[in-house]
Amino acid sequence: MIIVAMKNLLLQARQLPNLWRVSKADFVIWLTTALVSILVDLDIGLIAGVGTSIFTIIVQSQFSTGQLVGISEQEDIYIDLKGHKNIKELKGIKIFYFNTTLFFASAEKFKSQLYGKTFNPLTVVASRSIKLDSENNRLSNGVNGNEMRIHHIIIDCSAMTYIDMAGVNVLKMVIKQFKGAGTEVFLANCCRYMLHVLDSAQVYDILPKDHVFFSVHDAVTKIIGPRSFVVKF
């Protein structure tokens, strides 16, 4: 009776090779749901499928990566620095992109990736090699004999379609720590939901609203040029 009831599901087994090539996570979810439903019970199979889905989301978040973005020398587009030619970084500006939502399972990953791609503000503040340029009040840090100056970090939030309280707390933390190290943080490409959460969570108490932009290009223009388009609230 279970097999007859699951006839349509079992017929989907012909699509398993293609499913494995496209998404191994979906393959595991389908296989787990089908086996538990056949061997145990339909209700238990549905619960197992939902549980497996949640588990795969958490696992995938642990493999999420952050990357630095640069501007193309041919046109005004921003692309991952790794694996592309004719892409340059803007002097004193780091553009960081995180490729997943910001929630409890990815919050620490976001912070570690951000610090790894830019610098650890706590280390900078504690280091005696740090000095502030009195002329422009920008961060100066000696690294391997080469002077590195990072006065702005732009976080591209285009992939952050969801953010929970753990994500908000980590975002507040990095903003405060970078500010303490003399580096301003800008947010770009925030969806409407994220803007609402930032407002409700009082993030604007530590991050001015004019530090939030519609696009990365607007944020860059604010730093290096007179024209900018700031998000209106």
PDB file of C-alpha atoms in Angstrom:
ATOM      1  CA  MET A   1       0.000   0.000   0.000  1.00  0.00           C
ATOM      2  CA  ILE A   2       2.852   2.380   0.794  1.00  0.00           C
ATOM      3  CA  ILE A   3       4.540   1.622  -2.530  1.00  0.00           C
ATOM      4  CA  VAL A   4       1.292   2.230  -4.454  1.00  0.00           C
ATOM      5  CA  ALA A   5       0.727   5.487  -2.593  1.00  0.00           C
ATOM      6  CA  MET A   6       4.262   6.569  -3.430  1.00  0.00           C
ATOM      7  CA  LYS A   7       4.096   5.537  -7.099  1.00  0.00           C
ATOM      8  CA  ASN A   8       4.670   9.068  -8.416  1.00  0.00           C
ATOM      9  CA  LEU A   9       7.573   9.582  -6.038  1.00  0.00           C
ATOM     10  CA  LEU A  10       9.193   6.304  -7.041  1.00  0.00           C
ATOM     11  CA  LEU A  11       8.892   7.211 -10.724  1.00  0.00           C
ATOM     12  CA  GLN A  12      11.073  10.214  -9.993  1.00  0.00           C
ATOM     13  CA  ALA A  13      13.940   7.790  -9.343  1.00  0.00           C
ATOM     14  CA  ARG A  14      14.724   8.037 -13.052  1.00  0.00           C
ATOM     15  CA  GLN A  15      15.753  11.655 -12.446  1.00  0.00           C
ATOM     16  CA  LEU A  16      18.225  10.773  -9.693  1.00  0.00           C
ATOM     17  CA  PRO A  17      21.375  10.776 -11.895  1.00  0.00           C
ATOM     18  CA  ASN A  18      20.564  14.269 -13.135  1.00  0.00           C
ATOM     19  CA  LEU A  19      19.644  15.376  -9.598  1.00  0.00           C
ATOM     20  CA  TRP A  20      23.022  14.138  -8.329  1.00  0.00           C
ATOM     21  CA  ARG A  21      24.831  16.184 -10.978  1.00  0.00           C
ATOM     22  CA  VAL A  22      22.827  19.339 -10.302  1.00  0.00           C
ATOM     23  CA  SER A  23      22.456  19.288  -6.516  1.00  0.00           C
ATOM     24  CA  LYS A  24      23.872  16.609  -4.237  1.00  0.00           C
ATOM     25  CA  ALA A  25      21.994  18.122  -1.286  1.00  0.00           C
ATOM     26  CA  ASP A  26      18.630  17.640  -3.040  1.00  0.00           C
ATOM     27  CA  PHE A  27      19.696  14.100  -3.949  1.00  0.00           C
ATOM     28  CA  VAL A  28      20.349  13.257  -0.286  1.00  0.00           C
ATOM     29  CA  ILE A  29      17.044  14.835   0.788  1.00  0.00           C
ATOM     30  CA  TRP A  30      15.067  12.870  -1.805  1.00  0.00           C
ATOM     31  CA  LEU A  31      16.806   9.585  -1.033  1.00  0.00           C
ATOM     32  CA  THR A  32      16.375   9.975   2.743  1.00  0.00           C
ATOM     33  CA  THR A  33      12.708  10.880   2.428  1.00  0.00           C
ATOM     34  CA  ALA A  34      11.956   8.005   0.058  1.00  0.00           C
ATOM     35  CA  LEU A  35      13.801   5.318   2.044  1.00  0.00           C
ATOM     36  CA  VAL A  36      12.335   6.303   5.427  1.00  0.00           C
ATOM     37  CA  SER A  37       8.824   6.554   3.928  1.00  0.00           C
ATOM     38  CA  ILE A  38       9.073   3.085   2.372  1.00  0.00           C
ATOM     39  CA  LEU A  39      10.824   1.304   5.237  1.00  0.00           C
ATOM     40  CA  VAL A  40       9.143   3.030   8.191  1.00  0.00           C
ATOM     41  CA  ASP A  41       6.103   5.253   7.633  1.00  0.00           C
ATOM     42  CA  LEU A  42       4.971   8.092   5.390  1.00  0.00           C
ATOM     43  CA  ASP A  43       4.620  10.562   8.262  1.00  0.00           C
ATOM     44  CA  ILE A  44       8.054   9.693   9.607  1.00  0.00           C
ATOM     45  CA  GLY A  45       9.448  10.017   6.087  1.00  0.00           C
ATOM     46  CA  LEU A  46       8.121  13.554   5.758  1.00  0.00           C
ATOM     47  CA  ILE A  47       9.643  14.489   9.121  1.00  0.00           C
ATOM     48  CA  ALA A  48      12.949  12.925   8.070  1.00  0.00           C
ATOM     49  CA  GLY A  49      12.853  14.879   4.813  1.00  0.00           C
ATOM     50  CA  VAL A  50      12.253  18.195   6.584  1.00  0.00           C
ATOM     51  CA  GLY A  51      14.983  17.430   9.124  1.00  0.00           C
ATOM     52  CA  THR A  52      17.449  16.517   6.382  1.00  0.00           C
ATOM     53  CA  SER A  53      16.628  19.742   4.526  1.00  0.00           C
ATOM     54  CA  ILE A  54      17.362  21.829   7.614  1.00  0.00           C
ATOM     55  CA  PHE A  55      20.571  19.891   8.230  1.00  0.00           C
ATOM     56  CA  THR A  56      21.817  20.436   4.656  1.00  0.00           C
ATOM     57  CA  ILE A  57      21.135  24.184   4.921  1.00  0.00           C
ATOM     58  CA  ILE A  58      23.229  24.398   8.079  1.00  0.00           C
ATOM     59  CA  VAL A  59      26.027  22.317   6.543  1.00  0.00           C
ATOM     60  CA  GLN A  60      26.068  24.421   3.368  1.00  0.00           C
ATOM     61  CA  SER A  61      26.304  27.601   5.441  1.00  0.00           C
ATOM     62  CA  GLN A  62      29.528  26.291   6.964  1.00  0.00           C
ATOM     63  CA  PHE A  63      31.051  26.042   3.494  1.00  0.00           C
ATOM     64  CA  SER A  64      30.032  29.568   2.544  1.00  0.00           C
ATOM     65  CA  THR A  65      32.851  31.883   1.551  1.00  0.00           C
ATOM     66  CA  GLY A  66      33.553  35.565   1.513  1.00  0.00           C
ATOM     67  CA  GLN A  67      35.491  37.220  -1.251  1.00  0.00           C
ATOM     68  CA  LEU A  68      37.026  40.552  -2.067  1.00  0.00           C
ATOM     69  CA  VAL A  69      35.597  42.426  -5.024  1.00  0.00           C
ATOM     70  CA  GLY A  70      37.402  44.791  -7.372  1.00  0.00           C
ATOM     71  CA  ILE A  71      36.449  47.059 -10.246  1.00  0.00           C
ATOM     72  CA  SER A  72      37.002  46.151 -13.875  1.00  0.00           C
ATOM     73  CA  GLU A  73      39.505  48.271 -15.779  1.00  0.00           C
ATOM     74  CA  GLN A  74      37.301  48.158 -18.896  1.00  0.00           C
ATOM     75  CA  GLU A  75      33.947  49.185 -17.402  1.00  0.00           C
ATOM     76  CA  ASP A  76      32.324  50.151 -14.107  1.00  0.00           C
ATOM     77  CA  ILE A  77      31.428  46.664 -12.884  1.00  0.00           C
ATOM     78  CA  TYR A  78      32.525  44.962  -9.681  1.00  0.00           C
ATOM     79  CA  ILE A  79      33.797  41.385  -9.895  1.00  0.00           C
ATOM     80  CA  ASP A  80      35.497  38.866  -7.635  1.00  0.00           C
ATOM     81  CA  LEU A  81      39.246  39.507  -7.610  1.00  0.00           C
ATOM     82  CA  LYS A  82      40.065  35.814  -7.726  1.00  0.00           C
ATOM     83  CA  GLY A  83      39.980  34.161 -11.115  1.00  0.00           C
ATOM     84  CA  HIS A  84      39.434  37.288 -13.188  1.00  0.00           C
ATOM     85  CA  LYS A  85      41.873  39.430 -15.138  1.00  0.00           C
ATOM     86  CA  ASN A  86      42.048  43.221 -15.383  1.00  0.00           C
ATOM     87  CA  ILE A  87      40.348  43.659 -12.015  1.00  0.00           C
ATOM     88  CA  LYS A  88      41.873  46.119  -9.570  1.00  0.00           C
ATOM     89  CA  GLU A  89      41.280  47.102  -5.967  1.00  0.00           C
ATOM     90  CA  LEU A  90      40.593  50.679  -5.046  1.00  0.00           C
ATOM     91  CA  LYS A  91      43.258  52.228  -2.860  1.00  0.00           C
ATOM     92  CA  GLY A  92      42.276  52.246   0.798  1.00  0.00           C
ATOM     93  CA  ILE A  93      38.950  50.507   0.111  1.00  0.00           C
ATOM     94  CA  LYS A  94      38.058  46.841   0.614  1.00  0.00           C
ATOM     95  CA  ILE A  95      34.824  45.529  -0.908  1.00  0.00           C
ATOM     96  CA  PHE A  96      33.683  42.311   0.772  1.00  0.00           C
ATOM     97  CA  TYR A  97      30.962  39.990  -0.548  1.00  0.00           C
ATOM     98  CA  PHE A  98      29.478  37.149   1.523  1.00  0.00           C
ATOM     99  CA  ASN A  99      27.610  34.591  -0.574  1.00  0.00           C
ATOM    100  CA  THR A 100      24.874  33.459   1.825  1.00  0.00           C
ATOM    101  CA  THR A 101      22.320  34.698   4.326  1.00  0.00           C
ATOM    102  CA  LEU A 102      23.513  36.026   7.676  1.00  0.00           C
ATOM    103  CA  PHE A 103      22.024  33.892  10.448  1.00  0.00           C
ATOM    104  CA  PHE A 104      23.086  31.883  13.490  1.00  0.00           C
ATOM    105  CA  ALA A 105      24.822  29.161  11.467  1.00  0.00           C
ATOM    106  CA  SER A 106      26.846  31.543   9.282  1.00  0.00           C
ATOM    107  CA  ALA A 107      27.438  34.555  11.554  1.00  0.00           C
ATOM    108  CA  GLU A 108      30.831  33.457  12.898  1.00  0.00           C
ATOM    109  CA  LYS A 109      31.866  32.341   9.424  1.00  0.00           C
ATOM    110  CA  PHE A 110      31.008  35.814   8.146  1.00  0.00           C
ATOM    111  CA  LYS A 111      33.150  37.485  10.808  1.00  0.00           C
ATOM    112  CA  SER A 112      36.149  35.209  10.316  1.00  0.00           C
ATOM    113  CA  GLN A 113      35.984  35.553   6.527  1.00  0.00           C
ATOM    114  CA  LEU A 114      35.682  39.329   6.760  1.00  0.00           C
ATOM    115  CA  TYR A 115      38.654  39.636   9.123  1.00  0.00           C
ATOM    116  CA  GLY A 116      40.670  37.187   7.043  1.00  0.00           C
ATOM    117  CA  LYS A 117      40.090  39.093   3.805  1.00  0.00           C
ATOM    118  CA  THR A 118      40.651  42.541   5.323  1.00  0.00           C
ATOM    119  CA  PHE A 119      42.257  42.718   8.778  1.00  0.00           C
ATOM    120  CA  ASN A 120      41.452  41.945  12.388  1.00  0.00           C
ATOM    121  CA  PRO A 121      40.602  45.280  14.040  1.00  0.00           C
ATOM    122  CA  LEU A 122      41.261  43.949  17.534  1.00  0.00           C
ATOM    123  CA  THR A 123      44.799  42.983  16.562  1.00  0.00           C
ATOM    124  CA  VAL A 124      45.313  46.351  14.926  1.00  0.00           C
ATOM    125  CA  VAL A 125      44.150  48.295  17.969  1.00  0.00           C
ATOM    126  CA  ALA A 126      46.359  46.231  20.269  1.00  0.00           C
ATOM    127  CA  SER A 127      49.413  46.416  18.074  1.00  0.00           C
ATOM    128  CA  ARG A 128      52.018  49.039  18.832  1.00  0.00           C
ATOM    129  CA  SER A 129      52.934  49.224  15.158  1.00  0.00           C
ATOM    130  CA  ILE A 130      49.637  51.003  14.441  1.00  0.00           C
ATOM    131  CA  LYS A 131      49.761  54.725  13.859  1.00  0.00           C
ATOM    132  CA  LEU A 132      47.151  57.247  12.799  1.00  0.00           C
ATOM    133  CA  ASP A 133      47.970  59.626  10.007  1.00  0.00           C
ATOM    134  CA  SER A 134      47.134  63.020  11.513  1.00  0.00           C
ATOM    135  CA  GLU A 135      46.524  64.520   8.097  1.00  0.00           C
ATOM    136  CA  ASN A 136      43.625  62.321   6.958  1.00  0.00           C
ATOM    137  CA  ASN A 137      42.896  60.309  10.125  1.00  0.00           C
ATOM    138  CA  ARG A 138      43.201  57.036   8.222  1.00  0.00           C
ATOM    139  CA  LEU A 139      44.351  53.675   9.476  1.00  0.00           C
ATOM    140  CA  SER A 140      47.980  52.794   8.912  1.00  0.00           C
ATOM    141  CA  ASN A 141      49.285  49.309   9.646  1.00  0.00           C
ATOM    142  CA  GLY A 142      52.702  47.861   8.923  1.00  0.00           C
ATOM    143  CA  VAL A 143      52.374  44.366   7.467  1.00  0.00           C
ATOM    144  CA  ASN A 144      55.507  42.498   6.309  1.00  0.00           C
ATOM    145  CA  GLY A 145      57.290  45.797   5.802  1.00  0.00           C
ATOM    146  CA  ASN A 146      54.593  47.154   3.468  1.00  0.00           C
ATOM    147  CA  GLU A 147      52.249  49.860   4.671  1.00  0.00           C
ATOM    148  CA  MET A 148      48.585  48.988   4.314  1.00  0.00           C
ATOM    149  CA  ARG A 149      45.940  51.677   4.568  1.00  0.00           C
ATOM    150  CA  ILE A 150      42.283  50.671   4.812  1.00  0.00           C
ATOM    151  CA  HIS A 151      39.994  53.568   5.599  1.00  0.00           C
ATOM    152  CA  HIS A 152      36.722  52.094   4.291  1.00  0.00           C
ATOM    153  CA  ILE A 153      35.216  48.601   4.090  1.00  0.00           C
ATOM    154  CA  ILE A 154      32.137  48.118   1.919  1.00  0.00           C
ATOM    155  CA  ILE A 155      30.060  45.019   2.677  1.00  0.00           C
ATOM    156  CA  ASP A 156      28.024  43.837  -0.307  1.00  0.00           C
ATOM    157  CA  CYS A 157      24.808  42.479   1.245  1.00  0.00           C
ATOM    158  CA  SER A 158      23.133  41.356  -2.001  1.00  0.00           C
ATOM    159  CA  ALA A 159      23.126  37.685  -0.896  1.00  0.00           C
ATOM    160  CA  MET A 160      21.856  38.472   2.614  1.00  0.00           C
ATOM    161  CA  THR A 161      18.157  37.981   1.908  1.00  0.00           C
ATOM    162  CA  TYR A 162      17.660  36.920   5.529  1.00  0.00           C
ATOM    163  CA  ILE A 163      19.292  38.046   8.754  1.00  0.00           C
ATOM    164  CA  ASP A 164      18.443  36.944  12.298  1.00  0.00           C
ATOM    165  CA  MET A 165      19.432  38.287  15.717  1.00  0.00           C
ATOM    166  CA  ALA A 166      22.729  36.399  15.750  1.00  0.00           C
ATOM    167  CA  GLY A 167      23.583  37.950  12.392  1.00  0.00           C
ATOM    168  CA  VAL A 168      22.617  41.407  13.627  1.00  0.00           C
ATOM    169  CA  ASN A 169      24.800  41.056  16.715  1.00  0.00           C
ATOM    170  CA  VAL A 170      27.827  39.992  14.663  1.00  0.00           C
ATOM    171  CA  LEU A 171      27.234  42.864  12.232  1.00  0.00           C
ATOM    172  CA  LYS A 172      27.088  45.326  15.130  1.00  0.00           C
ATOM    173  CA  MET A 173      30.268  43.852  16.561  1.00  0.00           C
ATOM    174  CA  VAL A 174      32.316  44.190  13.372  1.00  0.00           C
ATOM    175  CA  ILE A 175      31.070  47.739  12.789  1.00  0.00           C
ATOM    176  CA  LYS A 176      32.115  48.783  16.300  1.00  0.00           C
ATOM    177  CA  GLN A 177      35.481  47.040  16.106  1.00  0.00           C
ATOM    178  CA  PHE A 178      36.384  48.467  12.705  1.00  0.00           C
ATOM    179  CA  LYS A 179      35.297  51.906  13.872  1.00  0.00           C
ATOM    180  CA  GLY A 180      37.577  51.558  16.872  1.00  0.00           C
ATOM    181  CA  ALA A 181      40.428  50.772  14.478  1.00  0.00           C
ATOM    182  CA  GLY A 182      39.693  53.900  12.442  1.00  0.00           C
ATOM    183  CA  THR A 183      37.920  52.205   9.541  1.00  0.00           C
ATOM    184  CA  GLU A 184      34.414  53.129   8.387  1.00  0.00           C
ATOM    185  CA  VAL A 185      31.999  50.370   7.342  1.00  0.00           C
ATOM    186  CA  PHE A 186      29.503  50.908   4.510  1.00  0.00           C
ATOM    187  CA  LEU A 187      26.650  48.534   3.609  1.00  0.00           C
ATOM    188  CA  ALA A 188      25.441  48.133   0.031  1.00  0.00           C
ATOM    189  CA  ASN A 189      22.733  46.203  -1.843  1.00  0.00           C
ATOM    190  CA  CYS A 190      20.606  45.643   1.267  1.00  0.00           C
ATOM    191  CA  CYS A 191      17.156  44.186   0.558  1.00  0.00           C
ATOM    192  CA  ARG A 192      14.048  45.815   2.033  1.00  0.00           C
ATOM    193  CA  TYR A 193      13.740  43.092   4.691  1.00  0.00           C
ATOM    194  CA  MET A 194      17.310  43.636   5.856  1.00  0.00           C
ATOM    195  CA  LEU A 195      16.775  47.406   6.040  1.00  0.00           C
ATOM    196  CA  HIS A 196      13.734  46.806   8.230  1.00  0.00           C
ATOM    197  CA  VAL A 197      15.659  44.459  10.532  1.00  0.00           C
ATOM    198  CA  LEU A 198      18.555  46.917  10.839  1.00  0.00           C
ATOM    199  CA  ASP A 199      16.112  49.634  11.835  1.00  0.00           C
ATOM    200  CA  SER A 200      14.241  47.432  14.337  1.00  0.00           C
ATOM    201  CA  ALA A 201      17.499  46.158  15.863  1.00  0.00           C
ATOM    202  CA  GLN A 202      18.808  49.735  16.343  1.00  0.00           C
ATOM    203  CA  VAL A 203      21.857  49.158  14.160  1.00  0.00           C
ATOM    204  CA  TYR A 204      21.588  52.792  13.063  1.00  0.00           C
ATOM    205  CA  ASP A 205      22.589  53.844  16.566  1.00  0.00           C
ATOM    206  CA  ILE A 206      26.139  52.813  15.661  1.00  0.00           C
ATOM    207  CA  LEU A 207      25.952  52.978  11.847  1.00  0.00           C
ATOM    208  CA  PRO A 208      24.717  56.259  10.320  1.00  0.00           C
ATOM    209  CA  LYS A 209      21.967  55.854   7.752  1.00  0.00           C
ATOM    210  CA  ASP A 210      24.093  57.619   5.162  1.00  0.00           C
ATOM    211  CA  HIS A 211      26.462  54.636   5.367  1.00  0.00           C
ATOM    212  CA  VAL A 212      23.853  52.429   3.653  1.00  0.00           C
ATOM    213  CA  PHE A 213      23.692  52.500  -0.157  1.00  0.00           C
ATOM    214  CA  PHE A 214      21.655  51.066  -3.005  1.00  0.00           C
ATOM    215  CA  SER A 215      24.735  49.649  -4.720  1.00  0.00           C
ATOM    216  CA  VAL A 216      28.451  49.108  -4.266  1.00  0.00           C
ATOM    217  CA  HIS A 217      29.143  51.731  -6.927  1.00  0.00           C
ATOM    218  CA  ASP A 218      27.187  54.355  -4.972  1.00  0.00           C
ATOM    219  CA  ALA A 219      29.226  53.556  -1.859  1.00  0.00           C
ATOM    220  CA  VAL A 220      32.485  53.827  -3.806  1.00  0.00           C
ATOM    221  CA  THR A 221      31.354  57.103  -5.371  1.00  0.00           C
ATOM    222  CA  LYS A 222      30.590  58.467  -1.903  1.00  0.00           C
ATOM    223  CA  ILE A 223      34.164  57.754  -0.850  1.00  0.00           C
ATOM    224  CA  ILE A 224      36.119  58.838  -3.903  1.00  0.00           C
ATOM    225  CA  GLY A 225      33.786  61.242  -5.692  1.00  0.00           C
ATOM    226  CA  PRO A 226      31.116  63.895  -5.126  1.00  0.00           C
ATOM    227  CA  ARG A 227      28.179  61.966  -6.594  1.00  0.00           C
ATOM    228  CA  SER A 228      26.312  59.344  -4.557  1.00  0.00           C
ATOM    229  CA  PHE A 229      22.837  57.981  -4.134  1.00  0.00           C
ATOM    230  CA  VAL A 230      22.135  57.188  -0.492  1.00  0.00           C
ATOM    231  CA  VAL A 231      19.273  54.927   0.519  1.00  0.00           C
ATOM    232  CA  LYS A 232      16.237  56.983   1.532  1.00  0.00           C
ATOM    233  CA  PHE A 233      14.328  55.897   4.625  1.00  0.00           C
TER     234      PHE A 233
END
